[in-house]
Short mmCIF file of C-alpha atoms in Angstrom, two decimals:
data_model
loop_
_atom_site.label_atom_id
_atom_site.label_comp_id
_atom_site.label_asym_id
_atom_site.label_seq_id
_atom_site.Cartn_x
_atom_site.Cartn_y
_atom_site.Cartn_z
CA UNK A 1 100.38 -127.66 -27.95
CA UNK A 2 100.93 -123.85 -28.39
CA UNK A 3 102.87 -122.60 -25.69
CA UNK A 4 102.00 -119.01 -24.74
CA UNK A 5 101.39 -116.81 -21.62
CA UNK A 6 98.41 -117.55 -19.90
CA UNK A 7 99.64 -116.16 -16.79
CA UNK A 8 102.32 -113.36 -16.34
CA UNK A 9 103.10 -111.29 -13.51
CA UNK A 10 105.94 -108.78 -13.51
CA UNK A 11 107.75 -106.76 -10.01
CA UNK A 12 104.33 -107.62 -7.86
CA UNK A 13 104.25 -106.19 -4.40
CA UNK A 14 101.92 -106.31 -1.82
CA UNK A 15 101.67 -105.05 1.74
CA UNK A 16 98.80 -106.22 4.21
CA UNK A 17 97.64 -102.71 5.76
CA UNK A 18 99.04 -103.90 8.76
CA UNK A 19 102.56 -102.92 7.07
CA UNK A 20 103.53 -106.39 6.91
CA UNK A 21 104.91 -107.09 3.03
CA UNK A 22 103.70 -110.63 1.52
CA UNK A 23 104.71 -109.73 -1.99
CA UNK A 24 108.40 -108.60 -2.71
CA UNK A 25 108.32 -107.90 -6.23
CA UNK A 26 107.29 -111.13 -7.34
CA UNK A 27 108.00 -112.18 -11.36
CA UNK A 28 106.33 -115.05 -12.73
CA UNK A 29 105.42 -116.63 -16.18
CA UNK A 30 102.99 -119.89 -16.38
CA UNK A 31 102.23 -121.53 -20.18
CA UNK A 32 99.22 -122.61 -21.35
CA UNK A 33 99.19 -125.95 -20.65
CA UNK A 34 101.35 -125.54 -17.70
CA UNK A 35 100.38 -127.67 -14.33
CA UNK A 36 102.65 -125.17 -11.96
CA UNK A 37 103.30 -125.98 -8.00
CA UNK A 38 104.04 -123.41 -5.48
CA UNK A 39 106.38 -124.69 -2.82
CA UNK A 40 107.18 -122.22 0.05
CA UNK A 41 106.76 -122.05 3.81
CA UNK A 42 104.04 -120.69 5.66
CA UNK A 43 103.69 -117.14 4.96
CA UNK A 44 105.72 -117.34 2.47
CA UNK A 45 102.60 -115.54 0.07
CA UNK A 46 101.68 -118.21 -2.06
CA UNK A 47 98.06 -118.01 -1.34
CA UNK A 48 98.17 -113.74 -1.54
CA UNK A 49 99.79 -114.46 -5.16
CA UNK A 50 97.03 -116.94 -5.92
CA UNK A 51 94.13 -114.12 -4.47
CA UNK A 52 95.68 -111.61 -6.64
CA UNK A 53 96.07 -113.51 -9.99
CA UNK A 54 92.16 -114.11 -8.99
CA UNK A 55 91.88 -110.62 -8.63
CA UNK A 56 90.46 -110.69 -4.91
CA UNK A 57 93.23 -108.66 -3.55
CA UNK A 58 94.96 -105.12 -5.47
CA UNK A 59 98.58 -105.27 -4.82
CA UNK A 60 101.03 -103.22 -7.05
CA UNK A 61 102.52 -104.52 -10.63
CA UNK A 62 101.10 -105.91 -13.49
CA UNK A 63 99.28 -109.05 -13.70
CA UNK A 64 98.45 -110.52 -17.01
CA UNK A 65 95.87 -113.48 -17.17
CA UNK A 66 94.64 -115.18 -20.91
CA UNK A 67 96.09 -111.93 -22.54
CA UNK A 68 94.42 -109.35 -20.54
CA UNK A 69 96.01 -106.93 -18.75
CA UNK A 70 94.46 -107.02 -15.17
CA UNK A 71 92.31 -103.33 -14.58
CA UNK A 72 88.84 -102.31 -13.51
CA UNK A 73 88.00 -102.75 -16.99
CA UNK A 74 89.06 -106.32 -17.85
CA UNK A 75 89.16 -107.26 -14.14
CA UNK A 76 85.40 -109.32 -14.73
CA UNK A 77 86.43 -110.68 -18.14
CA UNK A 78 90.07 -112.43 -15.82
CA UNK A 79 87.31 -113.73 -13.19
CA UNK A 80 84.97 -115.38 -15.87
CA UNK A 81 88.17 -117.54 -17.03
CA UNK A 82 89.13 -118.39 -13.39
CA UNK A 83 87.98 -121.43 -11.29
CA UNK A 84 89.71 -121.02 -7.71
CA UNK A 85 89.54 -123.66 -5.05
CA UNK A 86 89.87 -121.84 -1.92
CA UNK A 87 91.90 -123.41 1.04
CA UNK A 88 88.74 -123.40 3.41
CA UNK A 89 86.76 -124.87 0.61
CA UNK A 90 83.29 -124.69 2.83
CA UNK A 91 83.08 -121.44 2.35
CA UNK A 92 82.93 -121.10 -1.40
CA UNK A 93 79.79 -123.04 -1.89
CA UNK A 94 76.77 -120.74 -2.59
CA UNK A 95 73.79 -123.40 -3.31
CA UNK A 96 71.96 -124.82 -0.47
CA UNK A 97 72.73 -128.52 -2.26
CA UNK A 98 75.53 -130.05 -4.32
CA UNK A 99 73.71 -130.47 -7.58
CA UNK A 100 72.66 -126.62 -7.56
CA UNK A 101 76.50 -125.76 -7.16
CA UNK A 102 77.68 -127.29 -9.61
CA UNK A 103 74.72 -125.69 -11.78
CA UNK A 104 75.39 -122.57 -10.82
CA UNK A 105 79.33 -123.18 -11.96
CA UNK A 106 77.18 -124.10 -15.30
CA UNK A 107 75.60 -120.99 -15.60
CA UNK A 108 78.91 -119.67 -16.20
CA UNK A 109 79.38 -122.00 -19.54
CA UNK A 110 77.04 -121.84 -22.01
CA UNK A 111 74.86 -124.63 -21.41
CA UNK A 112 70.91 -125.11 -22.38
CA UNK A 113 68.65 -124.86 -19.22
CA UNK A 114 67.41 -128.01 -19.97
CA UNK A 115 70.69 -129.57 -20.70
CA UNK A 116 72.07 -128.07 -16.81
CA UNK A 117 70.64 -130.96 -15.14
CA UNK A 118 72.44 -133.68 -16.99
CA UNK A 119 75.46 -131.71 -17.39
CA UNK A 120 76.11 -131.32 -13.49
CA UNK A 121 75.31 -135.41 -13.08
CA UNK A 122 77.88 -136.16 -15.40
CA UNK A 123 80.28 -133.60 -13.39
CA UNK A 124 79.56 -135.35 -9.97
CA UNK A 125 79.50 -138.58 -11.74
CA UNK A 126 82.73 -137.61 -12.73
CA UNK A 127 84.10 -136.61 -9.22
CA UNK A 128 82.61 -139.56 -7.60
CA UNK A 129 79.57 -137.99 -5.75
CA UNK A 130 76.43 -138.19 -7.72
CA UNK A 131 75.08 -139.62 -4.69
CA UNK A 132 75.49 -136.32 -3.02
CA UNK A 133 73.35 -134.55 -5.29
CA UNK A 134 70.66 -133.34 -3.04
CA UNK A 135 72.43 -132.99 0.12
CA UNK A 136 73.81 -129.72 1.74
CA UNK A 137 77.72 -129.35 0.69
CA UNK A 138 78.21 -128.25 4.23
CA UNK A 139 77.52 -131.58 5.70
CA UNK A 140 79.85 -133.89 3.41
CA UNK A 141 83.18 -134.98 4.44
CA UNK A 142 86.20 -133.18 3.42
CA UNK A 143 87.67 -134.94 0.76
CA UNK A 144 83.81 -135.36 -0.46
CA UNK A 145 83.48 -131.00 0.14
CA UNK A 146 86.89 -130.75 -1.98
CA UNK A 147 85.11 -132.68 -4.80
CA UNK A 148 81.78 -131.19 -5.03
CA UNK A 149 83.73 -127.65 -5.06
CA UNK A 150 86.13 -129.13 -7.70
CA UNK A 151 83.41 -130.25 -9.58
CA UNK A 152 81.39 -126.72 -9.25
CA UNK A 153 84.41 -125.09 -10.64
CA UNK A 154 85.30 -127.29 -13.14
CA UNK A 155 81.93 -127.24 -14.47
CA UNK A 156 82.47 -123.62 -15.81
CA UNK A 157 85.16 -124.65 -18.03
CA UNK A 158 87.44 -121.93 -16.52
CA UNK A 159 90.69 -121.69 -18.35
CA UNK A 160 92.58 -121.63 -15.13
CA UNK A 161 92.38 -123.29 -12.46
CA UNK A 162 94.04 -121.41 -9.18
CA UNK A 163 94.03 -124.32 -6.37
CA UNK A 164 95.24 -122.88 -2.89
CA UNK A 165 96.47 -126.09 -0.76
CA UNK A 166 94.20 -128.58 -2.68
CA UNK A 167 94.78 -131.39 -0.24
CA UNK A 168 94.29 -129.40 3.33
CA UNK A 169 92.96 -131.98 5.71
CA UNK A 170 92.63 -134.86 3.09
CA UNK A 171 93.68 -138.69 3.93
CA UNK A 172 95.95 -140.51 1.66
CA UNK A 173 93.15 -142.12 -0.26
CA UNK A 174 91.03 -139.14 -1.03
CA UNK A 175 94.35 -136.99 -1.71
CA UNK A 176 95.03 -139.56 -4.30
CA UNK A 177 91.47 -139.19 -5.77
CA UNK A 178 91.93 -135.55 -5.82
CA UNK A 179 95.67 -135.79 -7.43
CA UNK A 180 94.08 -138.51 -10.18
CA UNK A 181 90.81 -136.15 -11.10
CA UNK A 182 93.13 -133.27 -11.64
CA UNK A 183 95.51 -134.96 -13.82
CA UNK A 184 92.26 -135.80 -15.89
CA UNK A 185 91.87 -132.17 -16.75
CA UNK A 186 93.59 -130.40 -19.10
CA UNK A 187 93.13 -127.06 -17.77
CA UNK A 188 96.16 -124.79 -17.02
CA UNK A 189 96.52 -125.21 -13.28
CA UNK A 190 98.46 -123.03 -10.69
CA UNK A 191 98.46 -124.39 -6.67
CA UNK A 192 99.95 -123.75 -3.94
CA UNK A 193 101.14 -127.14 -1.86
CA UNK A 194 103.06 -128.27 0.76
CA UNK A 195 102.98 -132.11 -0.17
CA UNK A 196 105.83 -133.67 -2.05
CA UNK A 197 102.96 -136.52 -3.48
CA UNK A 198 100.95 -133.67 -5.02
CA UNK A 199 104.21 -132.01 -6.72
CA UNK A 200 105.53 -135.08 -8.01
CA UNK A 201 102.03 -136.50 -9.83
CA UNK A 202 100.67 -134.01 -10.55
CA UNK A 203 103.13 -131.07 -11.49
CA UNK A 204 104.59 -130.11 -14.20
CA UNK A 205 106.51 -127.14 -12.99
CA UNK A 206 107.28 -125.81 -9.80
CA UNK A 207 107.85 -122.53 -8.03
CA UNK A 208 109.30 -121.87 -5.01
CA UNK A 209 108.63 -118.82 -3.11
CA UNK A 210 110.56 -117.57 -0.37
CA UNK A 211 110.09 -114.29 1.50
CA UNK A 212 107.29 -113.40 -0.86
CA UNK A 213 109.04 -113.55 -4.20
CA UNK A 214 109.64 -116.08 -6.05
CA UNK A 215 113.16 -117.69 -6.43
CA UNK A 216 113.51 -120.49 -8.06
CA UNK A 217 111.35 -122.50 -11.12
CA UNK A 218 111.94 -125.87 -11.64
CA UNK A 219 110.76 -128.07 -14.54
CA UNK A 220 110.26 -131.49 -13.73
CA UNK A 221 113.46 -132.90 -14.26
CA UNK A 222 114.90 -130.83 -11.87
CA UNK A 223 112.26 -131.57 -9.07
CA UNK A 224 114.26 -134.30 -7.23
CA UNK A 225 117.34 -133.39 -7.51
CA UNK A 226 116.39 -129.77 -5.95
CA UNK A 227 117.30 -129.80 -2.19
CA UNK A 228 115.77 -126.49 -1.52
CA UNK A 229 112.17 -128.11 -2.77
CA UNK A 230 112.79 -131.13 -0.76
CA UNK A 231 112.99 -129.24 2.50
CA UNK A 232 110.28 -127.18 1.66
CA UNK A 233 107.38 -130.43 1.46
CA UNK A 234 107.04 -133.71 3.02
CA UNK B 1 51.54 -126.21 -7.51
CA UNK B 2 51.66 -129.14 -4.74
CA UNK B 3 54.00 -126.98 -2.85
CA UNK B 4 51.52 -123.61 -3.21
CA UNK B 5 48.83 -126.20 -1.86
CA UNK B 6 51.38 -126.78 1.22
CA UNK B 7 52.46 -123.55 1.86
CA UNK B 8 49.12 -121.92 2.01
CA UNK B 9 48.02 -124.97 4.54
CA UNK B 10 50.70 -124.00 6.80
CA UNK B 11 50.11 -120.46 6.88
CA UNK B 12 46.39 -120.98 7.40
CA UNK B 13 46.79 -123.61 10.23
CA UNK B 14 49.17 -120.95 11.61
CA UNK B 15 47.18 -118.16 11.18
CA UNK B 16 44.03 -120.25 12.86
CA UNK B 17 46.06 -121.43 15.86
CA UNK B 18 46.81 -117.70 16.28
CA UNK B 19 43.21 -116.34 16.08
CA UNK B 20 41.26 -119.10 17.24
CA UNK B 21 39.92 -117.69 20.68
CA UNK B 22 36.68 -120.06 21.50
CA UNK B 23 36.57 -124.05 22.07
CA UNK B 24 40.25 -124.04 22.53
CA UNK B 25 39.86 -126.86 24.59
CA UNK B 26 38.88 -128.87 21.55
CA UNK B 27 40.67 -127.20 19.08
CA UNK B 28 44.22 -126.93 20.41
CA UNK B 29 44.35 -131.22 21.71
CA UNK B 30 43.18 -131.16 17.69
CA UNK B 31 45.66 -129.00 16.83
CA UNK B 32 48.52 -131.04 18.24
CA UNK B 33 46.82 -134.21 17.02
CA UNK B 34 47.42 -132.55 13.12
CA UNK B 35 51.41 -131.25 14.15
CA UNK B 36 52.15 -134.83 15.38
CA UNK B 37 51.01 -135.84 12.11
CA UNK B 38 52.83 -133.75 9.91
CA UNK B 39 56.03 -135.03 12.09
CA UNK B 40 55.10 -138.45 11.78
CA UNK B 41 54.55 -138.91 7.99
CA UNK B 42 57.78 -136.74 7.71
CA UNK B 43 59.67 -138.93 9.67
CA UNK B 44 61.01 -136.15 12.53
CA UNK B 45 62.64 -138.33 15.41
CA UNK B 46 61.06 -137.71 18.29
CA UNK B 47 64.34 -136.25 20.30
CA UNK B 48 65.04 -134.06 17.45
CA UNK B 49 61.55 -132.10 18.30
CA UNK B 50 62.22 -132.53 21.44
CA UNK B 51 65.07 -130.52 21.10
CA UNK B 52 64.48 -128.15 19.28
CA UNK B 53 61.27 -127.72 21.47
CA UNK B 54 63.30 -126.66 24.83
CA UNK B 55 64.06 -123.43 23.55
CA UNK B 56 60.91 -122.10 22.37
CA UNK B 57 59.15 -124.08 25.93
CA UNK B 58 61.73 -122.08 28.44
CA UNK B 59 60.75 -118.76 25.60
CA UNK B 60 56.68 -118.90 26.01
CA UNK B 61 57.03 -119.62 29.49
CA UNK B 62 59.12 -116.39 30.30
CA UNK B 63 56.65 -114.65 27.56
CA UNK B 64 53.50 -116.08 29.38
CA UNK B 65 54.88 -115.05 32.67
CA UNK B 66 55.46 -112.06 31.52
CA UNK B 67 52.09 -111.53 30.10
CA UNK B 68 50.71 -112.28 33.99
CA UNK B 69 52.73 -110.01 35.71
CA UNK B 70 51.64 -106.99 33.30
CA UNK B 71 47.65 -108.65 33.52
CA UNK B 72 48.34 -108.37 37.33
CA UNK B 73 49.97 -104.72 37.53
CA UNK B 74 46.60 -103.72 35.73
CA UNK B 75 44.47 -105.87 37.42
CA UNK B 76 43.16 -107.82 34.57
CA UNK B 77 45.26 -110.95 35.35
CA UNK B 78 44.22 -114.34 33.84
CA UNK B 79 46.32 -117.33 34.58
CA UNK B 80 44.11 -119.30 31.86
CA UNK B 81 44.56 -116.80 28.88
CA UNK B 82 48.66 -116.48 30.06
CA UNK B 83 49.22 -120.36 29.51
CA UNK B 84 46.73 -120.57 26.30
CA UNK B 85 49.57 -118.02 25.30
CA UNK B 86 52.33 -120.27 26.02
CA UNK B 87 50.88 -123.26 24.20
CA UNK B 88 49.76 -121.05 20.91
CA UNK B 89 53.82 -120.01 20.80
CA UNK B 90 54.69 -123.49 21.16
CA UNK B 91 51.99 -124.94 18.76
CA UNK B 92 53.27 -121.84 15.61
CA UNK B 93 56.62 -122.91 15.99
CA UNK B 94 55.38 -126.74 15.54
CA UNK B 95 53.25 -126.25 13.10
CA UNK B 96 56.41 -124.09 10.99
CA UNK B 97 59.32 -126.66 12.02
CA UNK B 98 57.04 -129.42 10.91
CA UNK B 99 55.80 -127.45 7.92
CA UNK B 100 59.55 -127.23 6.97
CA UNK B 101 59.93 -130.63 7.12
CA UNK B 102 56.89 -130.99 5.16
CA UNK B 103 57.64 -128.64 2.17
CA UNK B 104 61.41 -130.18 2.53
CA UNK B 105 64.37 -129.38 0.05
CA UNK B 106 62.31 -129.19 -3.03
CA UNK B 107 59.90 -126.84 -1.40
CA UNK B 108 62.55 -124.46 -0.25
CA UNK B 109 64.19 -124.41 -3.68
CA UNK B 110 60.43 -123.69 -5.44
CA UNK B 111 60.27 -121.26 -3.00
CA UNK B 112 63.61 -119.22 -3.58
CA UNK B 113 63.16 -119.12 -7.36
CA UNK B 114 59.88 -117.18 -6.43
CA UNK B 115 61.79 -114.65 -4.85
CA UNK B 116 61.35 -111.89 -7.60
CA UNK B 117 65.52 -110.22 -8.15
CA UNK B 118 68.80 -112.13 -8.13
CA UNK B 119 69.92 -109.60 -4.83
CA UNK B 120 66.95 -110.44 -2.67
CA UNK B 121 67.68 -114.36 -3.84
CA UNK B 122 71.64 -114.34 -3.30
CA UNK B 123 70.57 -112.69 0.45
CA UNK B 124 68.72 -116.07 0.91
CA UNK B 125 71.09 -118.18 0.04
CA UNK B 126 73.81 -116.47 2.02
CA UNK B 127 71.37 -116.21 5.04
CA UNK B 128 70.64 -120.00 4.74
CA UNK B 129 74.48 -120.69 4.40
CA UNK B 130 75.66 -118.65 7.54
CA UNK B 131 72.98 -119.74 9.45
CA UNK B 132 74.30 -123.24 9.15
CA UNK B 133 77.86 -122.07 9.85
CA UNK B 134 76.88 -120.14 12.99
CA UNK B 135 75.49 -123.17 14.31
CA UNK B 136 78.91 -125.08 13.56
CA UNK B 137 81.04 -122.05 14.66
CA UNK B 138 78.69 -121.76 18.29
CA UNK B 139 79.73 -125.63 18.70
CA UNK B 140 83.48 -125.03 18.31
CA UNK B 141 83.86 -122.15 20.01
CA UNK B 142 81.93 -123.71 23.15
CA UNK B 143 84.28 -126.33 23.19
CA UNK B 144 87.35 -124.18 22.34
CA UNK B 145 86.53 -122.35 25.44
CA UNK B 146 85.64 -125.17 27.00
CA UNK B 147 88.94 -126.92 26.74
CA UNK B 148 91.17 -123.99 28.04
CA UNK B 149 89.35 -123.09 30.75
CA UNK B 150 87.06 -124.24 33.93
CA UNK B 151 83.45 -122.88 33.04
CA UNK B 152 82.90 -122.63 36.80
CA UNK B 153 82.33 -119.50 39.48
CA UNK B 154 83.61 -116.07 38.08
CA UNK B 155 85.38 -117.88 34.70
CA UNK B 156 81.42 -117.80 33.84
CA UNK B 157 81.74 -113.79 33.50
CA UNK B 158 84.33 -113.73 31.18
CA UNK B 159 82.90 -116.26 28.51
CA UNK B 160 80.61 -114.55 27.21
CA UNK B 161 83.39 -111.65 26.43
CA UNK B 162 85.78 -115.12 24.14
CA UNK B 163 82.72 -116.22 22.54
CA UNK B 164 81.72 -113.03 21.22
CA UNK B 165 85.61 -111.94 20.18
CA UNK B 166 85.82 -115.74 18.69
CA UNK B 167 82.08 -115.40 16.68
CA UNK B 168 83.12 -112.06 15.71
CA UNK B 169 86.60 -112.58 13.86
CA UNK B 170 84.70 -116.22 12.39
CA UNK B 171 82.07 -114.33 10.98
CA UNK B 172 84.29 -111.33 9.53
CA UNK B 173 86.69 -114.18 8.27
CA UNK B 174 83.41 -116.11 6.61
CA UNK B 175 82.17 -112.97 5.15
CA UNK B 176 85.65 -112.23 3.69
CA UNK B 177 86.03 -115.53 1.94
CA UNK B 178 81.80 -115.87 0.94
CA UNK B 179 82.63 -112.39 -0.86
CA UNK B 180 85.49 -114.01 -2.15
CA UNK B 181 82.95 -116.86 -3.88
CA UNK B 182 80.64 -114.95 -4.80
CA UNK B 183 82.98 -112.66 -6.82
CA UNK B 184 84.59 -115.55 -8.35
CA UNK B 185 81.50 -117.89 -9.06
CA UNK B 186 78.25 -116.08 -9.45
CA UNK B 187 77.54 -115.50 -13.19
CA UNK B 188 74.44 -113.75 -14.40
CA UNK B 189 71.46 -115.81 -13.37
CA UNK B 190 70.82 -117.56 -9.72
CA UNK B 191 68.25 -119.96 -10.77
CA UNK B 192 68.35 -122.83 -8.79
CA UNK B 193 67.25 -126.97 -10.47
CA UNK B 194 63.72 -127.49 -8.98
CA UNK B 195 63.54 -131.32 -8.33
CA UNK B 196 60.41 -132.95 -9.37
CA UNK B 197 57.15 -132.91 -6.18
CA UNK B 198 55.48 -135.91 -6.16
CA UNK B 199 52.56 -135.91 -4.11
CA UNK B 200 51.97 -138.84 -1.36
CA UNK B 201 49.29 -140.32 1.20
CA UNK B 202 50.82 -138.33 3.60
CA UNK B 203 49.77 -134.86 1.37
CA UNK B 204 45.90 -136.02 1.00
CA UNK B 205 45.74 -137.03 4.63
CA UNK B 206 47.54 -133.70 6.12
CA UNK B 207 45.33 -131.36 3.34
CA UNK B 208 42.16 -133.06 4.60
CA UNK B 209 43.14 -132.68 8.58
CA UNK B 210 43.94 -129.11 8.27
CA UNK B 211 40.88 -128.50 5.75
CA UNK B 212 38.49 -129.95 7.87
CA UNK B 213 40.18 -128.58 10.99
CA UNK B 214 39.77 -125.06 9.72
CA UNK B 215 36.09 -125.45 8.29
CA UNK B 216 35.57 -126.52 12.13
CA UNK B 217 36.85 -123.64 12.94
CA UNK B 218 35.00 -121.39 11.02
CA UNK B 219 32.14 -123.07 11.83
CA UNK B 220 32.13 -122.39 15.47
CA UNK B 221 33.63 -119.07 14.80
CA UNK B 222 29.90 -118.39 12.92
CA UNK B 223 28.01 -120.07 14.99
CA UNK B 224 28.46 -117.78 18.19
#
């Protein structure tokens, strides 16, 4: 596997315009390939760092996503190769039913109209909720909404995949099925977790942020023996 | 083209219930008789109309009432025409909730690709989404508020001052992330899958009860 940059962020700050400072000059590099974990407390800014690698929020430093330097010119482009998973995942669905969704993730691959139906069965085949197809994503259960969102995203082939607190409000058994379909992709992933189960399967590097910057990387090797990461999930 | 056919059947009944004006006492009991059937061969549980019903009931009555008072001030007042009011409101929102039913899912997704510009669309679809989330975000907050405080004597005067704070910051937080998605997800077309209308019984039967109850109309209609 070629190792590069897919993800590099040098000295970025942010401040909420309340005056209160989530980013503190935060320096980060994440490898194709990569399966990164961001371990902090809450408020620590792992979800502002994920919003701004997404481009949703402007803070100040450079950000550097699939080789692009992140401006109003290439800002579109960094989107296009981005699938985020937002924490509240209810409110990213557009489509009044699952099957549309994940279409409408299609539409951002290049996929034959004709070929979009059988393309997003196979997706929610994939996840586990073909039988979903036609029903409202708002009325599914939250491991099932996590899915059908997963499966939207992932349906665009993004080349990243940004997932802020993947298994909010998930059981055991559906934070396993969640942990399991993501180790089946082979997308470069960045998340933000506070769940020790999630770092350890899943993971292949972790961050840990403190204060809004980050302080420490670990590789996985290093993951148990870290004490600082181990008081920072459950 | 079976969901044109549907469509146009509910705005006509609509439009007839609306401007029918003689033999009302036939052609309203027929009316209902044609509603009850559209909710029967769509399967609508009774309590859910029922429901949904209370609303619009308590509505026409203050509208009707309304209508009296006004008739009265002018001296024109007729009880009869006030409560033919009230039943017309009640029988257009029938005839649309059970039309919804009736062009279902499908329908509504036929329908939206119609809708000519990927803006006016994406308005839709957001519409349809928050719509749903109000109704989720009104249930919470009632019992948020509900479970922190006594909704009894003067507590009543403040609650409507939390719910509206609590609906506000929901709905700036929902618009916030929904922006968020739609930045992130929408590429360049909005096209939604159109799943396959078969027609049934139940679409003969209802297209011949609302054809033949609006050539009945328009047969009395010429006849005076």
């Amino acid at each position: 596997m070629n190792s590069y940059p897919v993800i590099k962020i040098e000295n970025l700050t942010y401040t909420f315009p309340d005056g209160h400072a989530a980013l503190r000059g935060v320096n980060l590099t994440v490898e194709k390939g990569m399966r990164m974990a961001i371990a902090g407390k809450n408020g620590a800014g792992k979800s502002t760092l994920l919003l701004h690698i997404a481009g949703l929020l402007d803070g100040d430093g450079i950000i550097e996503v699939a080789g692009m330097r992140r401006n109003r010119k290439t800002i579109s482009a960094i989107r296009n190769r981005i699938g985020f998973l937002f924490s509240q995942v209810e409110y990213q669905f557009i489509m009044p039913d699952v099957l549309n969704d994940v279409i409408l993730g299609l539409s951002k691959a290049s996929c034959a109209p004709d070929d979009k139906y059988t393309a997003a069965m196979e997706w929610l085949s994939r996840f586990g909720i073909a039988h979903h197809a036609r029903r409202s994503p708002l009325d599914l259960s939250s491991g099932e909404m996590k899915r059908a969102a997963l499966a939207g995203i992932m349906a665009g082939s993004p080349d990243i995949l940004l997932l802020d607190e993947p298994l909010n409000n998930l059981d055991r058994e559906n934070s396993e099925v969640l942990v399991n379909l993501l180790r089946e992709q082979e997308t470069t992933m960045l998340f933000s977790t506070h769940r020790a189960f999630m770092i350890d399967t899943l993971a292949t590097h972790c961050a840990v942020m403190e204060d809004g910057c980050i302080t420490t990387v670990l590789t996985r090797k290093e993951f148990k023996k870290s004490r600082v990461l181990r008081d920072l999930v459950f | 083209m079976l969901i044109v056919f549907r469509f146009a059947a509910i705005v006509l009944f609509a439009a007839a219930v609306v401007l029918q004006r003689e033999y009302l006492y036939l052609f309203l009991p027929l009316s209902a008789v044609v509603i009850g059937a559209v909710y029967y061969f769509h399967g609508a549980p009774f309590l859910y109309v029922m429901k949904r019903n209370i609303f619009i009931l308590s509505f026409s009555i203050v509208f009707a009432g309304f209508s009296f008072v006004s008739g009265y001030i002018d001296g024109i007042a007729r009880l009869n025409d006030s409560v033919i009011l009230a039943v017309k409101i009640v029988f257009v929102f029938n005839i649309l909730l059970g039309g919804m039913r009736w062009i279902g899912g499908s329908g509504y997704l036929y329908l939206l690709n119609r809708v000519p510009g990927i803006r006016l669309r994406l308005f839709f679809l957001l519409l349809g989404n928050n719509l749903v989330r109000m109704a989720r975000n009104n249930r919470e907050i009632v019992r948020q508020i509900r479970s922190r405080m006594a909704v009894t004597g003067r507590n009543r005067l403040v609650l409507a001052r939390y719910y509206f704070q609590n609906m506000l910051f929901r709905e700036l937080y929902s618009m916030g992330h929904s922006h968020g998605a739609m930045v992130l997800r929408l590429g360049e077309s909005l096209r939604c899958y159109e799943y396959p209308v078969r027609s049934s019984a139940a679409d003969y039967i209802l297209l011949f009860f609302i054809t033949l109850h609006l050539a009945a109309g328009v047969v009395m209609q010429c006849a005076q």
